[in-house]
Amino acid sequence: MSGQRSLPARIAALLLAGAAAAAVSGCAARNLPPADVPEPSADAVVVTTRVPQVIDSAIGRLDKEFGKAGLVPLVTYEPGLLLERGVVAVTDPPGGSTVPRGSVVRVVVAGAPATLDEYIRGHWETFVGAGADPKGTVVLGVHEGNKLPEVVQGVEKYLKGKPYRLVTCPHSRVELEQVVVELGERRFLPTAATLKFSLSIDGGACAVQLRADLNDEETAQLMERFGAKLVIERGPLGGGLRGDG
């Protein structure tokens, strides 16, 4: 039944007592605005799904469960919660709620980030992703609409002296995750139902990377639809790209 509590009630029940509890509760309130439910266009067919029941589960379950549901989990780490680090404390909307596919679900996870990947995961409003250039410099994709200095500088704790540089991205990580959900529906081309393809998000390229054996017309259709949110590598999975020698 704990998963059915309201978000404020669930957080309040888990926070440390006294002044510490009040401080963390205020932080949680600031970090958890209402979940983003996309507004469908007038002629759109709205496909709904249910928010997974992940309360008291390890954060490692999020990608699998939310991927199957076609939802985007937006994580916030809360060090003051009385749970083991990495355990999901609350979701907004709560598990079992019916929402449109592609919606954002806010997820509060107990503890503080322990790695660079976890830190970035807890700040998707700011970061798009991370990678490395040929010289070994860490490359951080940062959303131009939410480049918060204190959040960006917070990566230094996890880089431990490694050099890094920023790439400004026109689209947020959440927008790119929603593109992944849409492509995963397999309705983006007449042949999509049987097409073999792979998807990943490249923080340095600020885009979703799609690898598939597409012709010129199909490529043009996708680029017209998704624009700079999508980078296409044309070629069969596991084979060379089109035009490769």
CSV table of C-alpha atoms in Angstrom, one decimal:
chain,number,residue,atom,x,y,z
A,1,MET,CA,0.0,0.0,0.0
A,2,SER,CA,3.0,2.4,0.5
A,3,GLY,CA,3.2,2.8,-3.3
A,4,GLN,CA,-0.3,4.4,-3.3
A,5,ARG,CA,0.5,7.2,-0.9
A,6,SER,CA,0.7,10.7,-2.2
A,7,LEU,CA,4.2,11.9,-3.1
A,8,PRO,CA,4.5,14.4,-0.2
A,9,ALA,CA,3.2,11.8,2.3
A,10,ARG,CA,5.6,9.1,1.1
A,11,ILE,CA,8.6,11.4,1.2
A,12,ALA,CA,7.6,12.8,4.6
A,13,ALA,CA,7.4,9.2,6.0
A,14,LEU,CA,10.9,8.5,4.9
A,15,LEU,CA,12.8,11.6,5.8
A,16,LEU,CA,15.0,12.0,8.9
A,17,ALA,CA,13.4,13.5,12.0
A,18,GLY,CA,13.7,17.1,13.1
A,19,ALA,CA,15.4,19.9,11.3
A,20,ALA,CA,17.2,17.5,8.9
A,21,ALA,CA,13.9,16.2,7.8
A,22,ALA,CA,12.5,19.6,7.1
A,23,ALA,CA,15.5,20.6,5.1
A,24,VAL,CA,15.4,17.5,2.9
A,25,SER,CA,11.6,17.7,2.5
A,26,GLY,CA,12.1,21.3,1.2
A,27,CYS,CA,14.7,20.0,-1.3
A,28,ALA,CA,12.4,17.3,-2.5
A,29,ALA,CA,9.6,19.7,-3.1
A,30,ARG,CA,11.9,21.9,-5.1
A,31,ASN,CA,13.2,19.0,-7.2
A,32,LEU,CA,9.8,17.4,-7.9
A,33,PRO,CA,7.5,19.7,-10.0
A,34,PRO,CA,4.5,17.9,-11.4
A,35,ALA,CA,5.4,15.2,-13.9
A,36,ASP,CA,5.4,16.2,-17.6
A,37,VAL,CA,2.5,14.6,-19.4
A,38,PRO,CA,2.7,15.5,-23.1
A,39,GLU,CA,-0.3,17.3,-24.7
A,40,PRO,CA,-1.4,15.3,-27.8
A,41,SER,CA,-2.3,17.1,-31.0
A,42,ALA,CA,-5.9,17.2,-32.0
A,43,ASP,CA,-5.6,14.4,-34.6
A,44,ALA,CA,-3.1,12.2,-32.6
A,45,VAL,CA,-4.0,8.7,-31.4
A,46,VAL,CA,-3.2,8.6,-27.7
A,47,VAL,CA,-1.6,5.3,-26.6
A,48,THR,CA,-1.7,4.9,-22.9
A,49,THR,CA,0.3,2.7,-20.5
A,50,ARG,CA,0.6,2.1,-16.8
A,51,VAL,CA,3.4,3.5,-14.5
A,52,PRO,CA,5.4,0.5,-13.3
A,53,GLN,CA,5.3,-0.5,-9.6
A,54,VAL,CA,8.9,0.0,-8.6
A,55,ILE,CA,8.6,1.4,-5.0
A,56,ASP,CA,11.3,-0.3,-2.8
A,57,SER,CA,13.1,-1.7,-5.9
A,58,ALA,CA,16.7,-1.0,-6.8
A,59,ILE,CA,17.3,1.8,-9.3
A,60,GLY,CA,18.6,-0.8,-11.7
A,61,ARG,CA,15.1,-2.0,-12.5
A,62,LEU,CA,14.0,1.5,-13.8
A,63,ASP,CA,15.3,1.3,-17.4
A,64,LYS,CA,13.9,-2.2,-18.0
A,65,GLU,CA,10.5,-1.5,-16.5
A,66,PHE,CA,10.0,2.0,-17.9
A,67,GLY,CA,11.4,0.9,-21.2
A,68,LYS,CA,8.7,-1.8,-21.5
A,69,ALA,CA,6.0,0.8,-20.4
A,70,GLY,CA,7.3,3.4,-22.9
A,71,LEU,CA,7.8,6.0,-20.2
A,72,VAL,CA,10.7,8.3,-19.2
A,73,PRO,CA,11.9,8.0,-15.6
A,74,LEU,CA,13.4,11.3,-14.4
A,75,VAL,CA,15.5,10.5,-11.3
A,76,THR,CA,16.2,12.7,-8.3
A,77,TYR,CA,18.6,11.4,-5.6
A,78,GLU,CA,17.6,12.3,-2.0
A,79,PRO,CA,20.4,11.5,0.6
A,80,GLY,CA,18.2,12.1,3.6
A,81,LEU,CA,15.7,9.3,3.0
A,82,LEU,CA,15.6,6.4,5.5
A,83,LEU,CA,16.2,3.7,2.9
A,84,GLU,CA,19.1,1.8,1.5
A,85,ARG,CA,21.1,3.8,-1.1
A,86,GLY,CA,19.8,3.2,-4.6
A,87,VAL,CA,16.3,2.2,-3.6
A,88,VAL,CA,13.3,3.8,-5.2
A,89,ALA,CA,11.3,5.7,-2.6
A,90,VAL,CA,8.4,7.2,-4.6
A,91,THR,CA,7.2,7.9,-8.1
A,92,ASP,CA,5.0,10.7,-9.4
A,93,PRO,CA,2.5,9.7,-10.8
A,94,PRO,CA,2.3,6.6,-8.6
A,95,GLY,CA,2.6,3.1,-9.8
A,96,GLY,CA,-0.5,1.8,-11.6
A,97,SER,CA,-1.5,5.2,-12.9
A,98,THR,CA,-2.6,5.3,-16.5
A,99,VAL,CA,-0.7,7.9,-18.6
A,100,PRO,CA,0.1,8.5,-22.3
A,101,ARG,CA,3.2,6.7,-23.6
A,102,GLY,CA,6.2,9.0,-23.6
A,103,SER,CA,5.2,10.7,-20.4
A,104,VAL,CA,7.8,11.7,-17.8
A,105,VAL,CA,7.6,10.0,-14.4
A,106,ARG,CA,9.5,11.6,-11.6
A,107,VAL,CA,11.4,9.1,-9.5
A,108,VAL,CA,12.9,9.8,-6.1
A,109,VAL,CA,15.8,7.5,-5.2
A,110,ALA,CA,17.4,7.2,-1.8
A,111,GLY,CA,21.0,8.2,-1.2
A,112,ALA,CA,23.5,10.3,-3.1
A,113,PRO,CA,25.1,9.6,-6.5
A,114,ALA,CA,28.2,7.5,-6.2
A,115,THR,CA,29.5,7.8,-9.8
A,116,LEU,CA,29.6,10.3,-12.7
A,117,ASP,CA,26.9,8.3,-14.5
A,118,GLU,CA,24.6,8.4,-11.4
A,119,TYR,CA,25.2,12.1,-11.0
A,120,ILE,CA,24.3,12.8,-14.6
A,121,ARG,CA,21.3,10.5,-14.3
A,122,GLY,CA,20.1,12.5,-11.4
A,123,HIS,CA,20.4,15.8,-13.4
A,124,TRP,CA,18.8,15.1,-16.7
A,125,GLU,CA,17.3,18.6,-16.7
A,126,THR,CA,20.9,19.8,-17.2
A,127,PHE,CA,22.9,16.9,-18.8
A,128,VAL,CA,22.2,15.1,-22.0
A,129,GLY,CA,25.0,12.6,-21.5
A,130,ALA,CA,28.7,11.9,-21.4
A,131,GLY,CA,31.4,10.5,-23.5
A,132,ALA,CA,35.1,10.9,-24.3
A,133,ASP,CA,37.0,12.3,-27.2
A,134,PRO,CA,40.1,10.5,-28.8
A,135,LYS,CA,42.4,12.3,-26.4
A,136,GLY,CA,40.6,11.0,-23.4
A,137,THR,CA,38.9,14.2,-22.4
A,138,VAL,CA,35.4,13.7,-20.9
A,139,VAL,CA,32.7,15.3,-23.1
A,140,LEU,CA,29.6,16.4,-21.3
A,141,GLY,CA,26.4,17.3,-23.3
A,142,VAL,CA,24.6,20.1,-21.5
A,143,HIS,CA,21.1,21.3,-22.4
A,144,GLU,CA,21.3,24.9,-23.4
A,145,GLY,CA,18.0,25.7,-21.7
A,146,ASN,CA,19.1,24.6,-18.3
A,147,LYS,CA,22.9,25.0,-17.9
A,148,LEU,CA,23.0,25.5,-14.2
A,149,PRO,CA,26.5,26.4,-13.1
A,150,GLU,CA,26.4,24.7,-9.8
A,151,VAL,CA,25.1,21.5,-11.3
A,152,VAL,CA,27.7,21.5,-14.1
A,153,GLN,CA,30.5,22.1,-11.6
A,154,GLY,CA,29.3,19.3,-9.5
A,155,VAL,CA,30.7,16.8,-11.9
A,156,GLU,CA,34.3,17.7,-10.8
A,157,LYS,CA,33.8,15.6,-7.7
A,158,TYR,CA,33.2,12.5,-9.8
A,159,LEU,CA,35.8,13.2,-12.5
A,160,LYS,CA,38.6,13.3,-9.9
A,161,GLY,CA,40.9,15.6,-11.8
A,162,LYS,CA,40.2,14.3,-15.3
A,163,PRO,CA,39.9,17.0,-18.0
A,164,TYR,CA,36.5,17.7,-19.4
A,165,ARG,CA,34.7,20.0,-21.8
A,166,LEU,CA,31.1,20.9,-22.4
A,167,VAL,CA,29.0,20.6,-25.6
A,168,THR,CA,25.9,22.7,-25.7
A,169,CYS,CA,22.8,20.7,-26.8
A,170,PRO,CA,19.6,22.3,-28.3
A,171,HIS,CA,17.4,19.5,-26.9
A,172,SER,CA,17.2,18.0,-23.4
A,173,ARG,CA,17.8,14.4,-22.4
A,174,VAL,CA,14.1,14.0,-21.7
A,175,GLU,CA,13.2,15.1,-25.3
A,176,LEU,CA,15.7,12.6,-26.7
A,177,GLU,CA,14.3,9.8,-24.4
A,178,GLN,CA,10.9,10.6,-25.8
A,179,VAL,CA,12.2,10.2,-29.3
A,180,VAL,CA,13.5,6.8,-28.3
A,181,VAL,CA,10.1,5.9,-27.0
A,182,GLU,CA,8.4,7.0,-30.2
A,183,LEU,CA,10.9,5.1,-32.4
A,184,GLY,CA,10.4,2.0,-30.2
A,185,GLU,CA,6.7,2.1,-31.1
A,186,ARG,CA,7.7,1.0,-34.6
A,187,ARG,CA,5.3,3.3,-36.5
A,188,PHE,CA,7.9,5.7,-37.9
A,189,LEU,CA,8.0,4.0,-41.3
A,190,PRO,CA,5.8,1.5,-43.2
A,191,THR,CA,8.6,-1.0,-42.9
A,192,ALA,CA,9.3,-0.3,-39.2
A,193,ALA,CA,7.4,-3.3,-37.8
A,194,THR,CA,10.0,-5.7,-39.3
A,195,LEU,CA,13.0,-3.4,-39.5
A,196,LYS,CA,16.1,-4.3,-37.5
A,197,PHE,CA,17.6,-1.3,-35.8
A,198,SER,CA,19.5,-0.1,-32.7
A,199,LEU,CA,19.0,3.0,-30.7
A,200,SER,CA,21.3,4.9,-28.3
A,201,ILE,CA,21.7,8.5,-27.0
A,202,ASP,CA,25.0,10.2,-27.7
A,203,GLY,CA,25.6,13.1,-25.3
A,204,GLY,CA,28.5,14.4,-27.4
A,205,ALA,CA,26.4,14.4,-30.5
A,206,CYS,CA,23.3,15.8,-28.6
A,207,ALA,CA,21.1,13.3,-30.4
A,208,VAL,CA,19.6,9.9,-30.6
A,209,GLN,CA,21.6,7.5,-32.8
A,210,LEU,CA,19.6,5.2,-35.0
A,211,ARG,CA,21.5,2.4,-36.8
A,212,ALA,CA,19.4,0.7,-39.6
A,213,ASP,CA,19.6,-0.4,-43.2
A,214,LEU,CA,17.6,2.5,-44.7
A,215,ASN,CA,17.3,3.8,-48.3
A,216,ASP,CA,17.5,7.5,-49.2
A,217,GLU,CA,13.8,8.1,-49.1
A,218,GLU,CA,13.4,6.5,-45.7
A,219,THR,CA,16.3,8.5,-44.3
A,220,ALA,CA,14.8,11.7,-45.7
A,221,GLN,CA,11.5,11.0,-44.1
A,222,LEU,CA,13.0,10.4,-40.7
A,223,MET,CA,15.2,13.5,-40.8
A,224,GLU,CA,12.2,15.6,-41.8
A,225,ARG,CA,10.3,14.2,-38.8
A,226,PHE,CA,12.9,14.3,-36.1
A,227,GLY,CA,15.5,16.9,-37.4
A,228,ALA,CA,18.6,17.4,-35.2
A,229,LYS,CA,17.2,15.1,-32.5
A,230,LEU,CA,18.3,12.1,-34.7
A,231,VAL,CA,21.6,10.9,-36.2
A,232,ILE,CA,21.2,8.1,-38.6
A,233,GLU,CA,23.9,5.5,-39.4
A,234,ARG,CA,22.8,3.5,-42.5
A,235,GLY,CA,23.7,-0.1,-42.7
A,236,PRO,CA,22.7,-3.5,-41.4
A,237,LEU,CA,23.2,-4.2,-37.7
A,238,GLY,CA,26.7,-5.8,-37.3
A,239,GLY,CA,27.7,-4.8,-40.8
A,240,GLY,CA,29.4,-1.9,-42.5
A,241,LEU,CA,27.7,1.4,-43.2
A,242,ARG,CA,26.4,2.4,-46.6
A,243,GLY,CA,29.2,3.9,-48.6
A,244,ASP,CA,31.9,2.1,-46.5
A,245,GLY,CA,34.7,0.5,-48.5
